[in-house]
């Protein structure tokens, strides 16, 4: 097949790698413009851009797809299908209409649950026991087109957004190859019931509110690992929390119940949260036990809320 591919992060790069390995002719790759990242704010190419350059593929990084010149570039490629995965830009109808067999999207949820930008994080935050991949025929709506193929993935008790992302990325790559082998075929319209939206993660959501149940706070920690990372305030300093476990214990919310080799145990609105891996501003990730070796934390003191 003569394909186009639109995607940006590693989730998309996994799918592009599979499409290339399967022997499809990728005529054009679309990815978002380079972004400033890191302490030096240097411009960094996306994982999809890096892969496209290594493979010698035609690459475009338009800030918008409403540009007539960009649309003509895509039109002249005479694509059969445009495969889309976590691209990050809206595809206008003029783009959706260009490929012979339309545009198909690799979406990391079981549609219609968790339409939108952050389905992996939202599924963990909500305490869902399963999620999956939906390969969708794109229309002008937000993840609202017919589902061509889907598969279920369990969410494990210890899953972070990173670990779940990796399994879903591999699953999505496999499913999109199945769909490409079978096209054209009709998908199933999404039901009107069960629609939920996975809004982008706001930094304010990363703050651990000790008035909440420990189980909910543990899901925050897992959902925001590796980005943007859950946070709390300890001794006047902001602490990133990379790993934590809910336990059965009681105390006033925010009260430090224990501090030792097992980590920090902090009372919540229901139960307590054992913090096991942390990071100070400008420092490295470390176990909570190592952190406590260099930082005096008094049992009976408090963790407080941190400003967003």
mmCIF file of C-alpha atoms in Angstrom:
data_model
loop_
_atom_site.group_PDB
_atom_site.id
_atom_site.type_symbol
_atom_site.label_atom_id
_atom_site.label_comp_id
_atom_site.label_asym_id
_atom_site.label_seq_id
_atom_site.Cartn_x
_atom_site.Cartn_y
_atom_site.Cartn_z
ATOM 1 C CA UNK A 1 0.000 0.000 0.000
ATOM 2 C CA UNK A 2 0.984 3.597 -0.620
ATOM 3 C CA UNK A 3 0.707 5.039 2.852
ATOM 4 C CA UNK A 4 1.122 8.304 4.626
ATOM 5 C CA UNK A 5 1.881 8.355 8.332
ATOM 6 C CA UNK A 6 1.110 11.083 10.868
ATOM 7 C CA UNK A 7 2.399 10.814 14.433
ATOM 8 C CA UNK A 8 4.756 12.355 16.935
ATOM 9 C CA UNK A 9 5.738 10.486 20.159
ATOM 10 C CA UNK A 10 7.226 7.047 20.768
ATOM 11 C CA UNK A 11 3.736 5.476 20.725
ATOM 12 C CA UNK A 12 3.518 6.483 17.052
ATOM 13 C CA UNK A 13 7.126 5.546 16.259
ATOM 14 C CA UNK A 14 6.422 1.946 17.315
ATOM 15 C CA UNK A 15 3.606 1.774 14.754
ATOM 16 C CA UNK A 16 5.661 3.418 11.989
ATOM 17 C CA UNK A 17 8.479 0.951 12.607
ATOM 18 C CA UNK A 18 6.026 -1.949 12.219
ATOM 19 C CA UNK A 19 4.501 -0.511 9.046
ATOM 20 C CA UNK A 20 7.946 -0.150 7.477
ATOM 21 C CA UNK A 21 8.972 -3.666 8.539
ATOM 22 C CA UNK A 22 5.815 -5.041 6.913
ATOM 23 C CA UNK A 23 6.950 -3.633 3.568
ATOM 24 C CA UNK A 24 4.366 -0.915 3.056
ATOM 25 C CA UNK A 25 5.466 2.049 0.927
ATOM 26 C CA UNK A 26 5.423 5.050 3.260
ATOM 27 C CA UNK A 27 5.330 7.972 0.848
ATOM 28 C CA UNK A 28 5.105 10.763 3.399
ATOM 29 C CA UNK A 29 5.501 11.268 7.163
ATOM 30 C CA UNK A 30 3.875 14.099 9.109
ATOM 31 C CA UNK A 31 5.043 14.985 12.592
ATOM 32 C CA UNK A 32 4.848 18.024 14.830
ATOM 33 C CA UNK A 33 7.534 20.732 14.727
ATOM 34 C CA UNK A 34 10.580 20.256 16.957
ATOM 35 C CA UNK A 35 9.989 21.370 20.556
ATOM 36 C CA UNK A 36 12.293 22.946 23.112
ATOM 37 C CA UNK A 37 13.056 20.451 25.881
ATOM 38 C CA UNK A 38 15.522 19.782 28.668
ATOM 39 C CA UNK A 39 17.369 22.217 30.880
ATOM 40 C CA UNK A 40 18.970 23.979 27.933
ATOM 41 C CA UNK A 41 15.632 24.144 26.064
ATOM 42 C CA UNK A 42 17.318 22.837 22.923
ATOM 43 C CA UNK A 43 15.085 21.966 19.980
ATOM 44 C CA UNK A 44 14.445 18.223 19.978
ATOM 45 C CA UNK A 45 13.010 16.186 17.106
ATOM 46 C CA UNK A 46 10.139 13.837 17.810
ATOM 47 C CA UNK A 47 10.706 10.058 17.890
ATOM 48 C CA UNK A 48 8.763 9.808 14.614
ATOM 49 C CA UNK A 49 10.993 12.416 12.965
ATOM 50 C CA UNK A 50 14.137 10.594 14.055
ATOM 51 C CA UNK A 51 12.840 7.305 12.650
ATOM 52 C CA UNK A 52 11.715 8.928 9.380
ATOM 53 C CA UNK A 53 15.122 10.510 8.885
ATOM 54 C CA UNK A 54 16.944 7.231 9.478
ATOM 55 C CA UNK A 55 14.602 5.509 6.987
ATOM 56 C CA UNK A 56 15.064 8.297 4.427
ATOM 57 C CA UNK A 57 11.356 9.129 4.232
ATOM 58 C CA UNK A 58 9.808 12.344 2.955
ATOM 59 C CA UNK A 59 9.060 14.385 6.096
ATOM 60 C CA UNK A 60 6.822 17.383 6.772
ATOM 61 C CA UNK A 61 6.457 19.288 10.075
ATOM 62 C CA UNK A 62 3.693 21.815 9.450
ATOM 63 C CA UNK A 63 2.309 23.793 12.405
ATOM 64 C CA UNK A 64 -1.158 23.360 10.856
ATOM 65 C CA UNK A 65 -2.772 21.148 8.233
ATOM 66 C CA UNK A 66 -5.033 23.926 6.981
ATOM 67 C CA UNK A 67 -2.250 25.307 4.801
ATOM 68 C CA UNK A 68 -3.074 24.857 1.088
ATOM 69 C CA UNK A 69 0.565 24.129 0.219
ATOM 70 C CA UNK A 70 0.696 21.308 2.783
ATOM 71 C CA UNK A 71 -2.572 19.885 1.520
ATOM 72 C CA UNK A 72 -1.287 19.908 -2.052
ATOM 73 C CA UNK A 73 1.884 18.106 -0.950
ATOM 74 C CA UNK A 74 -0.253 15.353 0.533
ATOM 75 C CA UNK A 75 -2.592 15.278 -2.460
ATOM 76 C CA UNK A 76 0.197 14.748 -4.964
ATOM 77 C CA UNK A 77 1.352 11.639 -3.089
ATOM 78 C CA UNK A 78 -1.878 9.837 -4.112
ATOM 79 C CA UNK A 79 -2.075 7.969 -0.832
ATOM 80 C CA UNK A 80 -4.289 4.937 -0.366
ATOM 81 C CA UNK A 81 -4.413 5.406 3.413
ATOM 82 C CA UNK A 82 -3.114 7.876 5.986
ATOM 83 C CA UNK A 83 -2.250 6.128 9.272
ATOM 84 C CA UNK A 84 -2.509 8.444 12.284
ATOM 85 C CA UNK A 85 -1.161 7.781 15.791
ATOM 86 C CA UNK A 86 -0.896 10.395 18.542
ATOM 87 C CA UNK A 87 -0.175 13.105 15.977
ATOM 88 C CA UNK A 88 -1.358 16.053 18.061
ATOM 89 C CA UNK A 89 -2.881 18.161 15.250
ATOM 90 C CA UNK A 90 -6.486 18.247 14.080
ATOM 91 C CA UNK A 91 -7.016 16.797 10.608
ATOM 92 C CA UNK A 92 -9.406 19.072 8.687
ATOM 93 C CA UNK A 93 -11.959 17.530 6.355
ATOM 94 C CA UNK A 94 -9.832 18.488 3.346
ATOM 95 C CA UNK A 95 -7.110 16.132 4.643
ATOM 96 C CA UNK A 96 -9.512 13.378 5.688
ATOM 97 C CA UNK A 97 -10.870 13.285 2.119
ATOM 98 C CA UNK A 98 -7.505 12.949 0.346
ATOM 99 C CA UNK A 99 -6.483 9.262 0.771
ATOM 100 C CA UNK A 100 -8.368 6.761 -1.389
ATOM 101 C CA UNK A 101 -9.411 4.683 1.630
ATOM 102 C CA UNK A 102 -9.466 7.522 4.139
ATOM 103 C CA UNK A 103 -7.532 8.024 7.361
ATOM 104 C CA UNK A 104 -7.270 5.455 10.153
ATOM 105 C CA UNK A 105 -6.282 6.245 13.720
ATOM 106 C CA UNK A 106 -4.568 4.088 16.357
ATOM 107 C CA UNK A 107 -6.265 5.117 19.611
ATOM 108 C CA UNK A 108 -5.195 3.877 23.061
ATOM 109 C CA UNK A 109 -8.584 3.066 24.575
ATOM 110 C CA UNK A 110 -11.671 0.968 23.991
ATOM 111 C CA UNK A 111 -13.818 3.554 22.255
ATOM 112 C CA UNK A 112 -16.135 5.250 23.020
ATOM 113 C CA UNK A 113 -14.511 5.300 26.475
ATOM 114 C CA UNK A 114 -11.698 7.843 26.777
ATOM 115 C CA UNK A 115 -11.925 9.755 23.556
ATOM 116 C CA UNK A 116 -9.336 12.518 23.470
ATOM 117 C CA UNK A 117 -5.747 13.372 24.317
ATOM 118 C CA UNK A 118 -4.785 11.378 27.427
ATOM 119 C CA UNK A 119 -6.589 8.001 27.395
ATOM 120 C CA UNK A 120 -3.809 6.025 29.113
ATOM 121 C CA UNK A 121 -3.498 8.373 32.083
ATOM 122 C CA UNK A 122 -7.262 8.802 32.442
ATOM 123 C CA UNK A 123 -7.865 5.046 32.482
ATOM 124 C CA UNK A 124 -5.368 4.584 35.331
ATOM 125 C CA UNK A 125 -6.713 7.588 37.247
ATOM 126 C CA UNK A 126 -10.255 6.263 37.010
ATOM 127 C CA UNK A 127 -9.250 2.869 38.364
ATOM 128 C CA UNK A 128 -10.285 1.048 35.178
ATOM 129 C CA UNK A 129 -9.418 -2.642 35.205
ATOM 130 C CA UNK A 130 -8.958 -2.821 31.446
ATOM 131 C CA UNK A 131 -8.347 -0.648 28.423
ATOM 132 C CA UNK A 132 -7.120 -1.458 24.936
ATOM 133 C CA UNK A 133 -6.558 -0.297 21.375
ATOM 134 C CA UNK A 134 -9.140 0.824 18.847
ATOM 135 C CA UNK A 135 -8.285 1.221 15.165
ATOM 136 C CA UNK A 136 -10.773 3.803 13.986
ATOM 137 C CA UNK A 137 -11.840 5.155 10.604
ATOM 138 C CA UNK A 138 -11.436 8.875 11.161
ATOM 139 C CA UNK A 139 -14.197 11.412 10.677
ATOM 140 C CA UNK A 140 -14.499 15.095 11.546
ATOM 141 C CA UNK A 141 -15.432 14.375 15.184
ATOM 142 C CA UNK A 142 -13.163 13.752 18.166
ATOM 143 C CA UNK A 143 -12.356 10.019 18.022
ATOM 144 C CA UNK A 144 -15.947 9.384 16.958
ATOM 145 C CA UNK A 145 -15.544 7.357 13.756
ATOM 146 C CA UNK A 146 -16.373 3.681 13.171
ATOM 147 C CA UNK A 147 -14.089 1.169 14.901
ATOM 148 C CA UNK A 148 -12.434 -1.212 12.442
ATOM 149 C CA UNK A 149 -10.685 -3.440 14.981
ATOM 150 C CA UNK A 150 -10.069 -3.418 18.722
ATOM 151 C CA UNK A 151 -8.337 -5.487 21.385
ATOM 152 C CA UNK A 152 -8.434 -5.503 25.188
ATOM 153 C CA UNK A 153 -5.449 -4.941 27.491
ATOM 154 C CA UNK A 154 -5.635 -5.520 31.255
ATOM 155 C CA UNK A 155 -4.482 -2.727 33.559
ATOM 156 C CA UNK A 156 -2.295 -4.245 36.255
ATOM 157 C CA UNK A 157 -2.215 -3.048 39.838
ATOM 158 C CA UNK A 158 1.367 -1.852 39.411
ATOM 159 C CA UNK A 159 0.997 -0.338 35.933
ATOM 160 C CA UNK A 160 2.334 3.159 35.384
ATOM 161 C CA UNK A 161 1.464 5.239 32.349
ATOM 162 C CA UNK A 162 4.876 4.209 30.989
ATOM 163 C CA UNK A 163 4.414 0.442 31.334
ATOM 164 C CA UNK A 164 0.854 0.509 30.013
ATOM 165 C CA UNK A 165 1.917 2.793 27.150
ATOM 166 C CA UNK A 166 4.567 0.307 26.031
ATOM 167 C CA UNK A 167 2.168 -2.648 25.885
ATOM 168 C CA UNK A 168 -0.492 -0.608 24.099
ATOM 169 C CA UNK A 169 2.016 0.731 21.580
ATOM 170 C CA UNK A 170 3.009 -2.806 20.590
ATOM 171 C CA UNK A 171 -0.629 -3.876 20.476
ATOM 172 C CA UNK A 172 -1.542 -0.896 18.299
ATOM 173 C CA UNK A 173 1.277 -1.634 15.870
ATOM 174 C CA UNK A 174 0.072 -5.198 15.440
ATOM 175 C CA UNK A 175 -3.587 -4.261 15.035
ATOM 176 C CA UNK A 176 -2.947 -1.564 12.433
ATOM 177 C CA UNK A 177 -1.087 -4.088 10.272
ATOM 178 C CA UNK A 178 -4.121 -6.406 10.469
ATOM 179 C CA UNK A 179 -6.385 -3.575 9.372
ATOM 180 C CA UNK A 180 -4.118 -2.597 6.469
ATOM 181 C CA UNK A 181 -4.091 -6.206 5.274
ATOM 182 C CA UNK A 182 -7.909 -6.333 5.281
ATOM 183 C CA UNK A 183 -8.849 -2.954 3.845
ATOM 184 C CA UNK A 184 -11.328 -1.996 2.576
ATOM 185 C CA UNK A 185 -13.958 -3.146 5.057
ATOM 186 C CA UNK A 186 -16.679 -1.481 7.080
ATOM 187 C CA UNK A 187 -16.226 -0.720 10.752
ATOM 188 C CA UNK A 188 -18.721 -0.742 13.609
ATOM 189 C CA UNK A 189 -20.329 2.538 14.606
ATOM 190 C CA UNK A 190 -19.537 3.523 18.164
ATOM 191 C CA UNK A 191 -22.410 3.219 20.659
ATOM 192 C CA UNK A 192 -23.971 6.390 22.014
ATOM 193 C CA UNK A 193 -23.667 5.061 25.580
ATOM 194 C CA UNK A 194 -20.450 4.995 27.577
ATOM 195 C CA UNK A 195 -18.754 7.997 25.999
ATOM 196 C CA UNK A 196 -16.082 9.601 28.196
ATOM 197 C CA UNK A 197 -13.436 12.200 27.375
ATOM 198 C CA UNK A 198 -9.743 12.032 28.237
ATOM 199 C CA UNK A 199 -8.789 15.682 28.650
ATOM 200 C CA UNK A 200 -5.149 16.734 28.531
ATOM 201 C CA UNK A 201 -3.404 16.469 31.900
ATOM 202 C CA UNK A 202 -3.219 19.779 33.763
ATOM 203 C CA UNK A 203 -0.215 20.344 36.019
ATOM 204 C CA UNK A 204 -2.575 21.183 38.896
ATOM 205 C CA UNK A 205 -3.770 17.554 38.818
ATOM 206 C CA UNK A 206 -0.330 16.317 39.842
ATOM 207 C CA UNK A 207 -0.600 17.712 43.386
ATOM 208 C CA UNK A 208 -1.259 15.009 45.983
ATOM 209 C CA UNK A 209 -4.204 16.116 48.115
ATOM 210 C CA UNK A 210 -3.876 14.179 51.368
ATOM 211 C CA UNK A 211 -7.597 14.573 52.033
ATOM 212 C CA UNK A 212 -8.240 12.081 49.227
ATOM 213 C CA UNK A 213 -8.182 8.282 49.702
ATOM 214 C CA UNK A 214 -4.745 6.688 49.517
ATOM 215 C CA UNK A 215 -5.886 4.435 46.661
ATOM 216 C CA UNK A 216 -6.737 7.480 44.550
ATOM 217 C CA UNK A 217 -3.390 9.138 45.301
ATOM 218 C CA UNK A 218 -1.539 5.952 44.357
ATOM 219 C CA UNK A 219 -3.350 5.994 40.996
ATOM 220 C CA UNK A 220 -2.204 9.597 40.508
ATOM 221 C CA UNK A 221 1.385 8.572 41.105
ATOM 222 C CA UNK A 222 1.128 5.728 38.596
ATOM 223 C CA UNK A 223 -0.807 7.742 35.996
ATOM 224 C CA UNK A 224 1.674 10.640 36.027
ATOM 225 C CA UNK A 225 4.775 8.445 35.751
ATOM 226 C CA UNK A 226 6.801 9.351 33.660
ATOM 227 C CA UNK A 227 5.112 12.706 32.951
ATOM 228 C CA UNK A 228 4.283 15.123 34.480
ATOM 229 C CA UNK A 229 5.008 13.283 37.809
ATOM 230 C CA UNK A 230 2.959 13.599 41.013
ATOM 231 C CA UNK A 231 4.145 16.149 43.606
ATOM 232 C CA UNK A 232 3.882 17.010 47.274
ATOM 233 C CA UNK A 233 5.401 19.557 49.672
ATOM 234 C CA UNK A 234 7.716 18.278 52.418
ATOM 235 C CA UNK A 235 9.615 20.602 54.739
ATOM 236 C CA UNK A 236 9.095 23.562 52.454
ATOM 237 C CA UNK A 237 10.447 21.733 49.396
ATOM 238 C CA UNK A 238 8.580 20.311 46.417
ATOM 239 C CA UNK A 239 9.099 16.577 46.106
ATOM 240 C CA UNK A 240 8.282 14.577 42.977
ATOM 241 C CA UNK A 241 6.771 11.202 43.810
ATOM 242 C CA UNK A 242 7.626 8.391 41.390
ATOM 243 C CA UNK A 243 6.325 5.345 43.248
ATOM 244 C CA UNK A 244 3.871 4.820 46.100
ATOM 245 C CA UNK A 245 1.635 2.144 47.595
ATOM 246 C CA UNK A 246 -1.677 2.557 49.473
ATOM 247 C CA UNK A 247 -1.807 0.913 52.900
ATOM 248 C CA UNK A 248 -4.365 0.402 55.650
ATOM 249 C CA UNK A 249 -3.474 2.963 58.337
ATOM 250 C CA UNK A 250 -5.105 6.023 59.840
ATOM 251 C CA UNK A 251 -4.259 9.541 60.909
ATOM 252 C CA UNK A 252 -4.962 13.168 60.154
ATOM 253 C CA UNK A 253 -4.518 13.813 56.383
ATOM 254 C CA UNK A 254 -0.932 14.816 55.617
ATOM 255 C CA UNK A 255 0.462 13.513 58.915
ATOM 256 C CA UNK A 256 3.758 11.621 58.577
ATOM 257 C CA UNK A 257 3.203 8.292 60.323
ATOM 258 C CA UNK A 258 6.595 6.688 59.616
ATOM 259 C CA UNK A 259 9.914 7.558 57.997
ATOM 260 C CA UNK A 260 12.539 4.876 57.561
ATOM 261 C CA UNK A 261 13.896 2.090 55.382
ATOM 262 C CA UNK A 262 10.428 1.318 54.021
ATOM 263 C CA UNK A 263 9.915 4.915 52.924
ATOM 264 C CA UNK A 264 7.564 7.665 54.035
ATOM 265 C CA UNK A 265 4.115 6.727 55.313
ATOM 266 C CA UNK A 266 1.644 9.605 55.096
ATOM 267 C CA UNK A 267 -1.938 9.579 56.345
ATOM 268 C CA UNK A 268 -4.684 10.266 53.824
ATOM 269 C CA UNK A 269 -8.427 10.896 53.936
ATOM 270 C CA UNK A 270 -8.783 7.125 53.835
ATOM 271 C CA UNK A 271 -5.813 4.865 54.544
ATOM 272 C CA UNK A 272 -2.205 5.974 54.130
ATOM 273 C CA UNK A 273 0.253 6.298 51.262
ATOM 274 C CA UNK A 274 3.725 4.785 51.479
ATOM 275 C CA UNK A 275 6.046 6.868 49.282
ATOM 276 C CA UNK A 276 8.825 4.671 47.907
ATOM 277 C CA UNK A 277 10.661 6.693 45.230
ATOM 278 C CA UNK A 278 11.155 10.463 45.080
ATOM 279 C CA UNK A 279 13.078 13.260 43.396
ATOM 280 C CA UNK A 280 14.058 16.651 44.751
ATOM 281 C CA UNK A 281 14.210 19.733 42.536
ATOM 282 C CA UNK A 282 17.353 19.521 40.428
ATOM 283 C CA UNK A 283 18.223 16.107 41.825
ATOM 284 C CA UNK A 284 18.031 12.501 40.674
ATOM 285 C CA UNK A 285 15.382 9.897 41.302
ATOM 286 C CA UNK A 286 16.104 7.863 44.419
ATOM 287 C CA UNK A 287 14.462 5.541 46.865
ATOM 288 C CA UNK A 288 12.645 7.232 49.714
ATOM 289 C CA UNK A 289 15.015 5.407 52.084
ATOM 290 C CA UNK A 290 18.044 7.034 50.412
ATOM 291 C CA UNK A 291 16.290 10.389 50.524
ATOM 292 C CA UNK A 292 15.688 9.994 54.248
ATOM 293 C CA UNK A 293 19.348 9.153 54.819
ATOM 294 C CA UNK A 294 20.232 12.682 53.772
ATOM 295 C CA UNK A 295 17.126 14.548 54.908
ATOM 296 C CA UNK A 296 15.743 14.666 58.430
ATOM 297 C CA UNK A 297 11.995 14.056 58.423
ATOM 298 C CA UNK A 298 10.225 14.000 61.767
ATOM 299 C CA UNK A 299 7.382 11.587 62.404
ATOM 300 C CA UNK A 300 4.397 13.680 63.420
ATOM 301 C CA UNK A 301 5.241 16.542 61.056
ATOM 302 C CA UNK A 302 3.117 17.205 57.986
ATOM 303 C CA UNK A 303 3.150 17.137 54.228
ATOM 304 C CA UNK A 304 1.199 20.093 52.868
ATOM 305 C CA UNK A 305 -0.361 20.978 49.551
ATOM 306 C CA UNK A 306 1.908 22.549 46.953
ATOM 307 C CA UNK A 307 0.833 25.392 44.671
ATOM 308 C CA UNK A 308 0.103 24.192 41.117
#
